[in-house]
């Protein structure tokens, strides 16, 4: 149908290299996204969850409809509940030194998400964890969490950016998000 998909691992996330300076500000993530869009060379539809969604909102506003003509946000909105983001950040920060086993990681997730049934087959965890120095670590740079702050100005900025968008936006919310 003429569509091409580019799945972007943001710096310090997934299998991408970590930022040597630990800079994961929204401004830098938008700049990275803009560079990829420029290489594509035509308008794109951005799809983003969590940090990727926030980056998508800011990138769509900054680059305009000539570069980003549609936006899909998955489980993210411009103004988010501070207690929810603090809970997520606390969970992530609690485990920056990794886990000895996949079972320990599964137990930590089960404690964090008690409404979900703990998986017996732990192979799926390998999508989000990487083995390094004999321990299992999340697939993101710990600087994401240790440098993060609850910044009410960020929510204000994202809300203004979303309100300024003149493109179609689809919001997808998962159950229990």
Tab-separated table of C-alpha atoms in Angstrom, residues 1-6 42 45 70:
chain	number	residue	atom	x	y	z
A	1	UNK	CA	0.000	0.000	0.000
A	2	UNK	CA	3.004	2.279	-0.183
A	3	UNK	CA	3.541	2.616	3.562
A	4	UNK	CA	6.915	2.273	5.194
A	5	UNK	CA	7.393	1.888	8.939
A	6	UNK	CA	10.421	3.150	10.804
A	42	UNK	CA	8.217	13.228	3.223
A	45	UNK	CA	2.474	9.787	10.800
A	70	UNK	CA	-0.985	12.754	11.711
